[in-house]
Every structure is written in structure tokens, then in C-alpha cells.
Coordinates of C-alpha atoms in Angstrom, one line a residue:
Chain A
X1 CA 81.9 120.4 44.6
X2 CA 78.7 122.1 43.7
X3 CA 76.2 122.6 46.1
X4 CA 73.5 121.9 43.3
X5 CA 71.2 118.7 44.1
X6 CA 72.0 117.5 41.0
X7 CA 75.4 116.4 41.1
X8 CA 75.4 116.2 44.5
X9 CA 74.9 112.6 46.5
X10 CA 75.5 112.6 50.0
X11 CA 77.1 109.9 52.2
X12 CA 75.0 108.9 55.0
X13 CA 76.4 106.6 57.9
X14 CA 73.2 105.2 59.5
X15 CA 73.5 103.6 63.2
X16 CA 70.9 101.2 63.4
X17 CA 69.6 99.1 66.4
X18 CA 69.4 95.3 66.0
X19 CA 66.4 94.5 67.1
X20 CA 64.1 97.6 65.6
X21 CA 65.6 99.7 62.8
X22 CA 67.5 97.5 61.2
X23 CA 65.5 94.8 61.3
X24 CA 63.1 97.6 59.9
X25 CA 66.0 98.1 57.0
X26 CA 66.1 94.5 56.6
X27 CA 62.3 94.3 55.9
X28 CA 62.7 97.1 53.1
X29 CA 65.3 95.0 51.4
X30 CA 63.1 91.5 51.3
X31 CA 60.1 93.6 50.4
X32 CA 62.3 94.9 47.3
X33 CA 60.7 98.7 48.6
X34 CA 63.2 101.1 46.5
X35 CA 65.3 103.8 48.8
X36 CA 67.8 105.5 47.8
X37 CA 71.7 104.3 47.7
X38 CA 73.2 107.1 50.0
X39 CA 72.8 105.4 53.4
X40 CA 75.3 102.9 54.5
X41 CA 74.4 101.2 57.7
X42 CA 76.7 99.8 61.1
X43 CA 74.5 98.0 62.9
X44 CA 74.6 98.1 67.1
X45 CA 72.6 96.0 69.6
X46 CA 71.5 99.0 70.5
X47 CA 71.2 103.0 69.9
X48 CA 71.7 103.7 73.9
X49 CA 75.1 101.7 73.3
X50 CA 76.2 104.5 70.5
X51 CA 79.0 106.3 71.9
X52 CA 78.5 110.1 70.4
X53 CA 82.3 110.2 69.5
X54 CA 81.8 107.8 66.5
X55 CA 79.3 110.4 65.5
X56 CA 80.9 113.3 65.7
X57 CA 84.1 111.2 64.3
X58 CA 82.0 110.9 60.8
X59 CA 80.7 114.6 60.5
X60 CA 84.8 115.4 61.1
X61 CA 86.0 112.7 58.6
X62 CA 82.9 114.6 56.0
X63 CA 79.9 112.5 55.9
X64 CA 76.9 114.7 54.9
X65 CA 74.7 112.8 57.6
X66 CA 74.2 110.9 60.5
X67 CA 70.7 108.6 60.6
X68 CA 70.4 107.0 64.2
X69 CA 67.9 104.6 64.2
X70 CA 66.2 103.0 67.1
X71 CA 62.9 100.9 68.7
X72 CA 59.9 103.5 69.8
X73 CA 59.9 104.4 72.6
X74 CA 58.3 101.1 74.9
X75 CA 59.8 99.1 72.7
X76 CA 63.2 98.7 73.5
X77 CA 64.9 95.3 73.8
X78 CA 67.1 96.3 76.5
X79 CA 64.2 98.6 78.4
X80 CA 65.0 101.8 77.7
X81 CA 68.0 102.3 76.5
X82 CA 66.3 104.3 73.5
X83 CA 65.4 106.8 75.7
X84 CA 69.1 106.8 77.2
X85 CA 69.8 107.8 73.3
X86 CA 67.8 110.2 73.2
X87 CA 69.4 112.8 76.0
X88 CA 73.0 111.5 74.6
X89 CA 71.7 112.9 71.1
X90 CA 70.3 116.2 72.9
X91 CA 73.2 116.8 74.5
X92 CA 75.2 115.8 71.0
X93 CA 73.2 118.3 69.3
X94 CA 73.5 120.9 71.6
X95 CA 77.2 120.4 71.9
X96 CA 77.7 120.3 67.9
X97 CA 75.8 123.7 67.7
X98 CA 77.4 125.3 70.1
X99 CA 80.8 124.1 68.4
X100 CA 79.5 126.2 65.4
X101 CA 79.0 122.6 63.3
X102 CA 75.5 121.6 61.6
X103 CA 73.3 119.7 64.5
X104 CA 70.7 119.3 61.8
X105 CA 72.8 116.7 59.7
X106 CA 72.3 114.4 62.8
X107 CA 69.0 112.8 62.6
X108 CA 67.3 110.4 65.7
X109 CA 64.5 107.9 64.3
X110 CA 62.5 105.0 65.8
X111 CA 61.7 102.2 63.3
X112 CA 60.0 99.1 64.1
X113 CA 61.0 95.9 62.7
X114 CA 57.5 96.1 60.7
X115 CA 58.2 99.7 59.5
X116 CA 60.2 98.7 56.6
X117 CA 58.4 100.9 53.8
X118 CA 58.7 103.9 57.2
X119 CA 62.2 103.3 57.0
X120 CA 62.9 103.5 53.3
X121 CA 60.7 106.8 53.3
X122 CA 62.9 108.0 56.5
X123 CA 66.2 107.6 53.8
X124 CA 64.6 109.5 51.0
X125 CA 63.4 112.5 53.3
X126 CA 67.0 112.6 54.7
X127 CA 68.0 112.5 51.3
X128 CA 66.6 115.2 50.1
X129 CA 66.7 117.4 53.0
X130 CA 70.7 116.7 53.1
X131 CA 70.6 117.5 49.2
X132 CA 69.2 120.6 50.1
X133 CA 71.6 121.7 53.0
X134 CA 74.5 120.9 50.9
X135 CA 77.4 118.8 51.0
X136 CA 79.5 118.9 54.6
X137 CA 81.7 121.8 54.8
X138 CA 83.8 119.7 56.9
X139 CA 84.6 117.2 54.1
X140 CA 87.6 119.1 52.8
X141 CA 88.4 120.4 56.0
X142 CA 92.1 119.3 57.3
X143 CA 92.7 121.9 59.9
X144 CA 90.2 120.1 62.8
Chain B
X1 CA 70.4 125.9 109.7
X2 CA 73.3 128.2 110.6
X3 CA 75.3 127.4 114.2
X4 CA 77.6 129.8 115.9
X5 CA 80.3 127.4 117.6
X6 CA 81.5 128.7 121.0
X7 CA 85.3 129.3 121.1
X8 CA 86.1 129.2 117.4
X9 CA 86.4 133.0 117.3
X10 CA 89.5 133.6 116.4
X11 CA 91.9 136.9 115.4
X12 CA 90.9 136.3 111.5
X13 CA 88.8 134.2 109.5
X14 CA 91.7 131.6 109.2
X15 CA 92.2 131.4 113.1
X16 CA 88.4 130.7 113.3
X17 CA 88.5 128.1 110.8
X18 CA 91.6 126.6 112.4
X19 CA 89.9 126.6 115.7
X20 CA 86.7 125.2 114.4
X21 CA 88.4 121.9 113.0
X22 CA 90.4 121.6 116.4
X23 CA 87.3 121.3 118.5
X24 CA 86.1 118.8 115.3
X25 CA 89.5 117.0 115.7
X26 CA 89.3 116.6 119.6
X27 CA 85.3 115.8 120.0
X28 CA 86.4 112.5 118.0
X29 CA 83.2 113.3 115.8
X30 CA 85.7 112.9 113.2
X31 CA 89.6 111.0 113.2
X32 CA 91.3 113.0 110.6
X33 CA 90.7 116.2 108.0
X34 CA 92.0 116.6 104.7
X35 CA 92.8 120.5 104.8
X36 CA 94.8 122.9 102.3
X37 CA 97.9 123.8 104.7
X38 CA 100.8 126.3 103.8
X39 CA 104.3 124.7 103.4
X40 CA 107.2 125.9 105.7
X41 CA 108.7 128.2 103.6
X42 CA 105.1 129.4 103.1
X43 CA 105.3 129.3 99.0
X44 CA 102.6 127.2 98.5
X45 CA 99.7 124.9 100.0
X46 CA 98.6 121.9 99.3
X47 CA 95.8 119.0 100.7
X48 CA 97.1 117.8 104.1
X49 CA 95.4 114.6 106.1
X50 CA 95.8 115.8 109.5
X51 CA 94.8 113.1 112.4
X52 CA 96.8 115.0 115.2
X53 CA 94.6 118.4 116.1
X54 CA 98.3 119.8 117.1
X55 CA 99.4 120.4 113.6
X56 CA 96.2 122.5 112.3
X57 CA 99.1 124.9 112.3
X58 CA 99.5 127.0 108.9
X59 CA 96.2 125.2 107.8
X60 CA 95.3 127.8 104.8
X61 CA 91.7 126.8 102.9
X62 CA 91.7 130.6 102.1
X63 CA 94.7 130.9 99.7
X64 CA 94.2 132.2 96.1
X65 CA 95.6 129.3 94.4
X66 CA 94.4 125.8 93.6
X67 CA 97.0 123.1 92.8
X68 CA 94.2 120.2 91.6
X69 CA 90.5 119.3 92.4
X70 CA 90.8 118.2 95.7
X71 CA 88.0 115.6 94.7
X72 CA 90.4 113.6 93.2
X73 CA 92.6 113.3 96.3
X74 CA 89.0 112.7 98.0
X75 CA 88.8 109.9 95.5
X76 CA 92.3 108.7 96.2
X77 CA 91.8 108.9 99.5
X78 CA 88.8 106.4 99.9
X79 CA 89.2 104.1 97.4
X80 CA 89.2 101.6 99.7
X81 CA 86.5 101.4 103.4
X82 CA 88.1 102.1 105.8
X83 CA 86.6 102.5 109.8
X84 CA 87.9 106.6 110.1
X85 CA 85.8 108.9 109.7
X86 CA 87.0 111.9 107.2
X87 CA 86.3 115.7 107.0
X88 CA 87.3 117.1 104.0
X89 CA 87.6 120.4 103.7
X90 CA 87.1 121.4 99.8
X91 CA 86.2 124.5 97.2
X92 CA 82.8 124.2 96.6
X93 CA 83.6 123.5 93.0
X94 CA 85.7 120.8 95.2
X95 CA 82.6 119.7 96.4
X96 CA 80.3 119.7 93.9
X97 CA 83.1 117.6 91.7
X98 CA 82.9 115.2 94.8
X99 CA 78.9 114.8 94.8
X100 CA 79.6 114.1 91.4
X101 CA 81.9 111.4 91.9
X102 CA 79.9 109.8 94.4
X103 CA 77.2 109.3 92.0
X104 CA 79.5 108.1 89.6
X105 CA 80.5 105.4 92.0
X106 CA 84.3 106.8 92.2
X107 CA 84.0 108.0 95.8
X108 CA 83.0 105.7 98.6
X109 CA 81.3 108.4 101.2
X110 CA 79.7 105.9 103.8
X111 CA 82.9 107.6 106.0
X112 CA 83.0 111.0 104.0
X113 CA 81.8 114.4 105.7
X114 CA 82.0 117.0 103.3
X115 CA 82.8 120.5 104.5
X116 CA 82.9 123.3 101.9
X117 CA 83.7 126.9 102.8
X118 CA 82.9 130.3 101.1
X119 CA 85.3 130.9 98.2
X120 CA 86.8 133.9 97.1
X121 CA 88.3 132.3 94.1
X122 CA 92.0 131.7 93.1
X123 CA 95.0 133.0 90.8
X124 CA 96.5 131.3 88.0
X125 CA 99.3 129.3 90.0
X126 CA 101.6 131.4 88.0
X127 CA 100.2 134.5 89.1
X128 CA 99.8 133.6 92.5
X129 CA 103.6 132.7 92.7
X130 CA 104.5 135.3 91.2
X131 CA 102.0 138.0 93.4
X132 CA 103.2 136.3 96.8
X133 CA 107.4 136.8 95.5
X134 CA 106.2 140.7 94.9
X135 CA 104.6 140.8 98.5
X136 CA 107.3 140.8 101.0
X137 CA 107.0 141.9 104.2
X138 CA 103.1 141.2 104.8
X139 CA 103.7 137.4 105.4
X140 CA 102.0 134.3 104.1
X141 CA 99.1 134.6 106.1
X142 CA 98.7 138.5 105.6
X143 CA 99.2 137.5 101.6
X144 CA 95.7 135.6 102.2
X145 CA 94.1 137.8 104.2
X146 CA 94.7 140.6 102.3
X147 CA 93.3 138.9 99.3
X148 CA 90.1 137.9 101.4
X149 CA 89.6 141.7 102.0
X150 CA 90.2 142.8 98.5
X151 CA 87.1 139.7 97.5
X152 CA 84.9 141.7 100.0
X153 CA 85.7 144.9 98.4
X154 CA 84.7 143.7 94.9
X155 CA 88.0 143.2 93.4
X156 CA 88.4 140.5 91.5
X157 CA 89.4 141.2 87.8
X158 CA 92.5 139.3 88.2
X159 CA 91.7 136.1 89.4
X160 CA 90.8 133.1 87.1
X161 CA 88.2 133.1 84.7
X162 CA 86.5 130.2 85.8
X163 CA 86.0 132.0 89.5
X164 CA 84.9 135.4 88.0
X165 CA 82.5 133.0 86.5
X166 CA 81.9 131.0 89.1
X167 CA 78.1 131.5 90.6
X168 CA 78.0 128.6 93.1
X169 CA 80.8 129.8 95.3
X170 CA 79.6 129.4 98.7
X171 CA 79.8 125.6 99.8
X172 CA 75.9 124.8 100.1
X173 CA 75.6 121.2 98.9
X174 CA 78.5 120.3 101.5
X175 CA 77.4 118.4 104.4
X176 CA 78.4 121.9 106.5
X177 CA 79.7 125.2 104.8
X178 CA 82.2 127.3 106.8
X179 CA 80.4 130.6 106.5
X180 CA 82.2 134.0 106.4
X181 CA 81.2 136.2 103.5
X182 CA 78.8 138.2 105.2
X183 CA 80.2 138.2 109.2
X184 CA 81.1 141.5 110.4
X185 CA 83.7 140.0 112.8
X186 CA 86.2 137.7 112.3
X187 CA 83.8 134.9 113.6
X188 CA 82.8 132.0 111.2
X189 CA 79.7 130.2 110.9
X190 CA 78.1 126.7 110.5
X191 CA 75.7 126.2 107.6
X192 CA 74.2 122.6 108.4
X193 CA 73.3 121.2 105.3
X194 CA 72.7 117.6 105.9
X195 CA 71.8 114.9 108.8
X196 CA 75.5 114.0 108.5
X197 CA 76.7 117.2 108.9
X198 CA 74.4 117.8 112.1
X199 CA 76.5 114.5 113.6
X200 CA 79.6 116.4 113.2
X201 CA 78.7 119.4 115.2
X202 CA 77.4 117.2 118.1
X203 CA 78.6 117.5 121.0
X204 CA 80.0 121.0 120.2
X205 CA 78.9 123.7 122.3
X206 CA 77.0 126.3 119.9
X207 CA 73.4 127.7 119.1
X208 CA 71.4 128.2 116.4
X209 CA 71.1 131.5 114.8
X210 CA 68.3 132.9 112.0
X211 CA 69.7 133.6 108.8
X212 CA 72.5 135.9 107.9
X213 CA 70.4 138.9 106.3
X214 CA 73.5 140.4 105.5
X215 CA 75.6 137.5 104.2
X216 CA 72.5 136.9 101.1
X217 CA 72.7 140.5 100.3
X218 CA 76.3 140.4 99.7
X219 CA 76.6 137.1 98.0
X220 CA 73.6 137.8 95.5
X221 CA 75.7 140.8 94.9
X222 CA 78.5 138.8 93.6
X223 CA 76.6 136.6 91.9
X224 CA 74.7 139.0 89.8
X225 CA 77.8 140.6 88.8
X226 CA 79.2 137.4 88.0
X227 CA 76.0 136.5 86.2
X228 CA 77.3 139.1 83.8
X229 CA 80.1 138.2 82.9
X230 CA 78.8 134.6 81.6
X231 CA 78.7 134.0 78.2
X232 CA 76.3 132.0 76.1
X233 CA 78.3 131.4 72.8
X234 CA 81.5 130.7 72.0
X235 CA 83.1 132.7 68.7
X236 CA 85.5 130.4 67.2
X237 CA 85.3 127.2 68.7
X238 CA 87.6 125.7 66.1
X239 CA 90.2 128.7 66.0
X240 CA 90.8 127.4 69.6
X241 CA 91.3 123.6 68.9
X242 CA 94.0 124.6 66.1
X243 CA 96.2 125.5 68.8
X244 CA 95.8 122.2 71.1
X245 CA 98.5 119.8 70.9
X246 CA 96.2 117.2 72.6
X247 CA 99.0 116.8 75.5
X248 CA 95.8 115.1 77.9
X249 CA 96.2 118.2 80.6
X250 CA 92.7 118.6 80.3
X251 CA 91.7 115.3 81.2
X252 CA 94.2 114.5 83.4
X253 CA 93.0 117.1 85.8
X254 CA 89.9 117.1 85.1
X255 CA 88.1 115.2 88.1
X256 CA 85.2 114.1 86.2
X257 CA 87.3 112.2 83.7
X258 CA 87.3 109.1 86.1
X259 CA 87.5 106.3 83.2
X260 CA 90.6 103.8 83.8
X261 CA 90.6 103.1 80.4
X262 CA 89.8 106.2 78.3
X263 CA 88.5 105.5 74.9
X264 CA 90.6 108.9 73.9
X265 CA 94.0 107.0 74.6
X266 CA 96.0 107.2 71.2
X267 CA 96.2 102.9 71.2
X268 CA 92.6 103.2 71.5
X269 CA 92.1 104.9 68.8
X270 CA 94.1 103.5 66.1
X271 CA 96.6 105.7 64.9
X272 CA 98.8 104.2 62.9
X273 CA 101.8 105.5 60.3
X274 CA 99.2 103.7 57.4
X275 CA 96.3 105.3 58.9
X276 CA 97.6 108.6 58.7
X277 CA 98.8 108.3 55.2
X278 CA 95.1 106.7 54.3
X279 CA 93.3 109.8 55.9
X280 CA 95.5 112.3 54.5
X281 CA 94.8 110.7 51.1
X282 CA 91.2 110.8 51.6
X283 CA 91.4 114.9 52.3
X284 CA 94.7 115.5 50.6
X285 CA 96.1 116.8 53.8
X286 CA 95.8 116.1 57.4
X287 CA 96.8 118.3 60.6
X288 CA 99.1 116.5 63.0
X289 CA 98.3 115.8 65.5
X290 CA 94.8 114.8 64.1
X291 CA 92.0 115.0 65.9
X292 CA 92.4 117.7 68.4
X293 CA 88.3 118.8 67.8
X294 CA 87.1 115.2 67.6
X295 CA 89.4 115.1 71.2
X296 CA 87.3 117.9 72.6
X297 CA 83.8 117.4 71.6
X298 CA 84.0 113.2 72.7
X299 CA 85.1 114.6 75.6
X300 CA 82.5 117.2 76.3
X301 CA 80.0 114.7 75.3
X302 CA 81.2 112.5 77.9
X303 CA 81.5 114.9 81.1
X304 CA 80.1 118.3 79.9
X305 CA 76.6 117.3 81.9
X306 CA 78.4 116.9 85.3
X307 CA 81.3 120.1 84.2
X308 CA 81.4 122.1 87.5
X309 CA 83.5 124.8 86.0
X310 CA 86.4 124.7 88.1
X311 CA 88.8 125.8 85.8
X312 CA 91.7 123.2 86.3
X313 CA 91.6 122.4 82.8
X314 CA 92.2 126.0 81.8
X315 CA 95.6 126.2 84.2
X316 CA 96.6 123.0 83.0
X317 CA 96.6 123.7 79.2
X318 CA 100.0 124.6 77.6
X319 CA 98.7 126.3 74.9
X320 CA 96.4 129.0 76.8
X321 CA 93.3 128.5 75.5
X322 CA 90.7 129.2 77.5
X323 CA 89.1 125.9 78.5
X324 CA 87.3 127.5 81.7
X325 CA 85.3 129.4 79.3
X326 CA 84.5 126.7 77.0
X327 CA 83.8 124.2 79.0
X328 CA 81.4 126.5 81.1
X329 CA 79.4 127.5 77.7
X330 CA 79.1 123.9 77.0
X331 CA 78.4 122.3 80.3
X332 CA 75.5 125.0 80.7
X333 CA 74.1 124.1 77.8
X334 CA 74.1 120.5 78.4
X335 CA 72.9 121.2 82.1
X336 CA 69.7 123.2 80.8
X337 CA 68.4 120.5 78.9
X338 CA 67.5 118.6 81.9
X339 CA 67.7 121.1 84.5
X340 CA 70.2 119.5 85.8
X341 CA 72.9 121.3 88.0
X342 CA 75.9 119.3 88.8
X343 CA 76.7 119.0 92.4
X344 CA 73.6 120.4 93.7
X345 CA 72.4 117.2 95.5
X346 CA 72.6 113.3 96.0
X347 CA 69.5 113.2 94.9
X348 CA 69.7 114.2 90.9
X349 CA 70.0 112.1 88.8
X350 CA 73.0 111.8 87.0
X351 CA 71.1 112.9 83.2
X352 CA 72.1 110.4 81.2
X353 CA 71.9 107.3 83.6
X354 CA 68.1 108.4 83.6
X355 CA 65.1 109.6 81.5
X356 CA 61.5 110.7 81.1
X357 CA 59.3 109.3 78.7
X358 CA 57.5 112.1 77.4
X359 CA 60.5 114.7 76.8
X360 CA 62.9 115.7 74.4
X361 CA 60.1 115.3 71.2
X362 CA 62.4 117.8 69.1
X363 CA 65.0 115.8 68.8
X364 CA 63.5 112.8 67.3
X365 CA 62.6 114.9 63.9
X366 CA 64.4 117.6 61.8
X367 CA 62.4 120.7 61.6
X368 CA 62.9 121.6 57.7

């Protein structure tokens, strides 16, 4: 597998909030706003419901990045659970780093429902920043 | 606010600790005290409730060895209300894993008085066994006391790792800490931490003393020593999980793993004979048994915050790999983010059952 951004498509898992991001996601589709195809989406009611071990399950099982998507901040539908997200992912991050993985193929968004052309741009700028790191070093990886 | 109880002096540290829980026991402040006590044959301590003040006989908090987090048996113990009042007498790891629990709604305290003591850290149960066979002839208590002594003269290289880390080792989040690092006597003292802990020393004849100049000296001492030794990476992180066999030691000793059903349970996570076959197809090869690192890091993600580095999960692990360690670089880590310091008070937060609004900016966006 070459590490040149040519031949190289990554596999994104992107965990996406009901009510904001991918109704956000949703949008881009009916608007027919191009993005590319490396993003495959689970939805959850909510990103403050996103237990970190299905995230650190995909990096292990070789998916070149995790997109977590949720409401802005203010804007949750449950409150704040976004904000709950957000030190769970800190402390992910921190914890993946420290475990000598790559915290920076975890990415935290907020996307509105009305952010549909914000949320197609968000996949091609992951995309290509994933391209660029590479494809998960884990994905061959049977020892772990 | 540090007391000096009349009468509790006592030949030796343990004699004054034994007294001070007798006059606790009779002034009916409290109606029972959980306690590490020596057995008969003297080979070994564990946790004793103890409701009659007669049998405070043997009673050993000192001893270099550490069966289980007494904050589960504090967990255990009031599961249910009950009208007694307890005193537990814990590790300040003990106790900070029992502030924890509280928060976490594990531990009903309305009737809990928490008394932590100075600790001068334990053996490997193996080693201590094996040090107290080799030490004949100064008895069980002089096996403790002797340790004690060698603590105050610095030596402490064989001990567990998780207590040469350890730099909360004095009891001060306890309702009262047993005070002795630092008494030129045999005599003990009374840190009063908390209203609660003044309403156990009522009635007990004592006065208040200024602070123990001495006792700060020696114990920043330690603690910068200690400071030392504490590491801030871990080399190899995954050379360590290739030799866990994911036997669940860890967890089940670990007190902050409270969950009744634990979402690391093998039926919860859905190995099957065609599962393994699929994922092995998918990599060409799969390690059995799978996911030892997936095991680890879930697991860190879901305690590392409140980790108060006592080490239990290092003595329980068959395969010797050195859990203290790794769990203290990765609780630390966790704990900086929000300043957080497990144990440390009632009052914090548990970090991720709260939030501020304007923190944590970094994390929203990759820095390219």
C-alpha cells in the first residue's frame, strides 16, 4: 500500500449527531453539493452518547479516520451534551497519543443542520489531510 | 487543624493508633471501625469491622502489604443505609478511591467517617510474604515497625512502584488523618479535615496544636523525591499489551471499575467463532485473544480521569506488566486537562459529568 495520495483512498467512519451534523449531511445530499466518497456515516442521537471505545475500536480494526460530528456549542438538543463530547475526545486524544497511536486521525466538528455545504467541505479537508498523513499503520496490524 | 488526643500515647505508632480508635469506639461517636488487623498466626492482615473496642487487638493499618482497595469493601459495606455510624480506617489512595466512589454514587456516606493515615507504602504481596518468612524472631509487629523506621530513613526502593510513585500519601482529603510522619515520639496526631471529622473527636479530651513544622519538611522531602521518579511517557505502550491475556485482574480490582454490567464483558462484545474467522480474513491474521489494546485503552478512557494510582492492578496482573506505571502516565494526563485531581475533594467535579463553555478550543480543529 503506497503512501502516495494518488492511489490512496482513505476509509472514514463519521459519528454523526441526529439532530445537527447529520441532519447537516443530509442537507448536502438533497442539495446534490459534491463531497467526496470516503466518509461513511453511523448516526447517534447524540455525540455526548459516543462511547470512545467504538472509536478507538475503528483506528484498531484500520480505518484511516474518525469524523465526530456534533450541534455547536448552545445548540445541543439534549443541552449540552456536546460539550460532554468534547472532554471525552480530549481525554481520547490524549490517551491515544500517549499510547504512541495518531490522535490527529480523530477529528471533533460542529455542523448545523443548515451547514450542509460546511459539512461537505469538512469531508474534503479531512480528505486530504488524511491523504497526506497516509494510510493507518494499524490497518495491517494483527499483533494489538 | 491538628489535635493531640490525651491518652492515646502509646509505646509505638501502632499502640497510639490502637488507643486512639478505642477512645473513638467507647465515646459512641462512632458504633463500629473497619480496620486492617493481623491474623492469629500473624501472616497476613486484612479489613476487620470491629464494634467491640476489646478486640482493637493486633489492629495493623501500618503493614507493608495491601490485599485490595479497601474502598470497595467501603462500597460493600454500605450498599445499603443503615443507622451505625462507620469509621473506616483506609490508605489514602483508599481514600481518595472512596471520594471517588461517592461521587460516582457507589458509596452511600450519609453514615461514613473517613479516617486516612500517613502511608509508608506497601510490598508486592509476594514480597511481603516472602520478607515476613525471612524475618523471624522480630515478630509481626516488630516486622511493621521496623519497616515504618526504614520509610523514615528514606528507604524505599523495594516497595511497589505505584507507592514510590505515589505523591498523595498522607490522608488529607479524609474526614481526619492519623498523623505520624513527622512526630518525634511515638505520639500520633489528629489532622481535622472536615465538619464531620470534628464530630468524631467530640467529646475526646485533646487540644489544638499549630502546625507540624517538622512533619511538612519531611513529607515535601519525600514527595520531591518521588516527584522524580514520575514519568511522563510510556516507551512501548503496545510491547506491553502483547503480553496481556485479558484475564480481567485489572478490572476486577480496580475500585473505580464500578459498572455491573461492563461493556468489556466478552458476551458484550460479540465474539463469536464466525467473527473471528471474518476479522482474521479482513487482516489475514488475528492475535488471540483479540483485543487486548482495544481492552486497555476503553478502559482508560473510562476511569483513567478518576485513576488514583494505587497500584492494585499492577499486583493483580499475571503477566507482570507494569500497570501502576501505565495507568499513572495516563491518568495524569487525563487529570491535567481539567485540573482535576481525583480524590482531592467532594467538591470537584467528576470531569466528564461537567463542562465549561469556553475551553478545550484545540480539540474541535486539526492543526495541519
Amino acid at each position: 500500500m503506497g503512501k502516495n495520495s494518488v492511489d490512496f483512498e482513505p476509509k472514514i467512519i463519521a459519528f454523526l449527531c441526529n439532530w445537527c451534523a447529520y441532519a447537516g449531511a443530509d442537507l448536502a445530499g438533497t442539495s446534490r453539493t459534491q463531497y467526496p466518497s470516503n466518509i461513511r456515516i453511523i448516526k447517534l442521537m447524540c455525540t455526548g452518547a459516543l462511547d470512545p471505545t467504538y472509536v478507538i475500536k475503528v483506528l484498531l480494526e484500520g480505518a484511516d479516520g474518525v469524523l465526530i460530528g456534533g450541534c455547536h456549542p448552545g445548540d445541543c438538543h439534549y443541552i449540552n451534551g456536546n460539550y460532554k463530547a468534547r472532554r471525552r475526545v480530549a481525554i481520547l486524544k490524549s490517551s491515544l497519543e500517549t499510547a504512541g497511536l495518531e490522535s490527529e486521525r480523530v477529528w471533533l466538528r460542529w455542523i448545523s443542520a443548515s451547514e450542509g455545504v460546511y459539512f461537505a467541505e469538512t469531508v474534503k479537508e479531512m480528505v486530504e489531510h488524511i491523504k497526506k498523513l497516509g494510510p493507518n499503520p494499524l490497518k495491517m496490524e494483527w499483533a494489538i | 487543624m491538628v489535635w493531640k488526643i490525651q491518652g492515646v500515647e502509646g509505646e509505638n505508632y501502632l499502640e497510639s493508633i490502637k488507643n486512639f480508635l478505642n477512645q473513638l469506639l467507647k465515646s459512641k461517636n462512632v458504633d463500629a471501625v473497619l480496620v486492617p488487623k493481623r491474623f492469629p498466626d500473624g501472616n497476613n492482615t486484612a479489613q476487620v469491622l470491629i464494634t467491640d473496642p476489646g478486640k482493637l487487638d493486633d489492629i495493623d493499618p501500618l503493614a507493608p502489604v495491601q490485599m485490595v482497595n479497601s474502598a470497595q469493601i467501603v462500597k460493600e459495606l454500605t450498599k445499603d443505609p443503615v443507622k451505625e455510624k462507620i469509621a473506616s480506617v483506609l490508605r489514602p489512595c483508599e481514600v481518595r478511591a472512596t471520594i471517588e466512589l461517592i461521587k460516582l454514587k457507589q458509596i452511600l456516606d450519609a453514615r461514613l467517617y473517613i479516617i486516612g493515615y500517613d502511608c509508608p507504602g506497601v510490598y508486592n504481596v509476594k514480597d511481603y510474604i516472602e520478607k515476613l518468612e525471612k524475618s523471624n524472631g522480630i515478630g509481626k509487629e516488630g516486622f511493621t515497625l521496623s519497616y515504618v523506621n526504614s520509610f523514615l530513613s528514606g528507604k524505599q526502593d523495594t516497595i511497589r512502584e505505584s507507592c514510590q510513585l505515589c505523591t498523595h500519601f498522607t490522608g488529607n482529603s479524609a474526614d481526619i488523618n492519623i498523623a505520624w510522619v513527622g512526630s518525634n515520639s511515638s505520639d500520633v496526631f489528629i489532622e481535622v479535615n472536615s465538619e464531620k471529622g470534628q464530630s468524631l473527636i467530640e467529646g475526646l479530651a485533646g487540644e489544638k496544636i499549630g502546625d507540624l513544622i517538622e512533619r511538612n519538611q519531611k513529607i515535601n522531602k519525600i514527595l520531591d523525591e518521588r516527584k522524580k521518579r514520575q514519568e511522563n511517557e510510556i516507551d512501548d505502550f503496545l510491547g506491553f499489551m502483547q503480553r496481556c491475556i485479558r484475564c480481567y485482574n485489572c478490572r476486577e480490582v480496580c475500585p473505580l471499575c464500578y459498572c455491573k454490567e461492563c461493556l468489556l464483558k466478552p458476551e458484550k462484545m460479540g465474539y463469536s467463532s464466525d467473527r473471528y474467522l471474518r476479522r482474521a480474513t479482513k487482516k489475514g491474521q488475528i492475535k488471540m485473544p483479540v483485543d487486548t489494546v482495544l481492552y486497555h485503552l476503553t478502559k482508560i478512557n473510562h476511569m483513567a480521569f478518576s485513576c488514583v494510582s494505587c497500584g492494585l492492578c499492577e499486583q493483580a496482573c499475571p503477566m507482570d506488566i507494569p500497570l501502576g506505571r501505565i495507568y499513572n502516565v495516563f491518568g495524569r494526563k487525563a487529570q491535567a486537562l481539567f485540573d482535576y485531581e481525583p480524590g482531592r475533594s467532594l467538591d470537584d467535579e467528576l470531569p466528564v459529568a461537567t463542562f465549561k463553555e469556553d475551553e478545550l478550543k484545540e480539540i474541535e480543529d486539526v492543526k495541519e
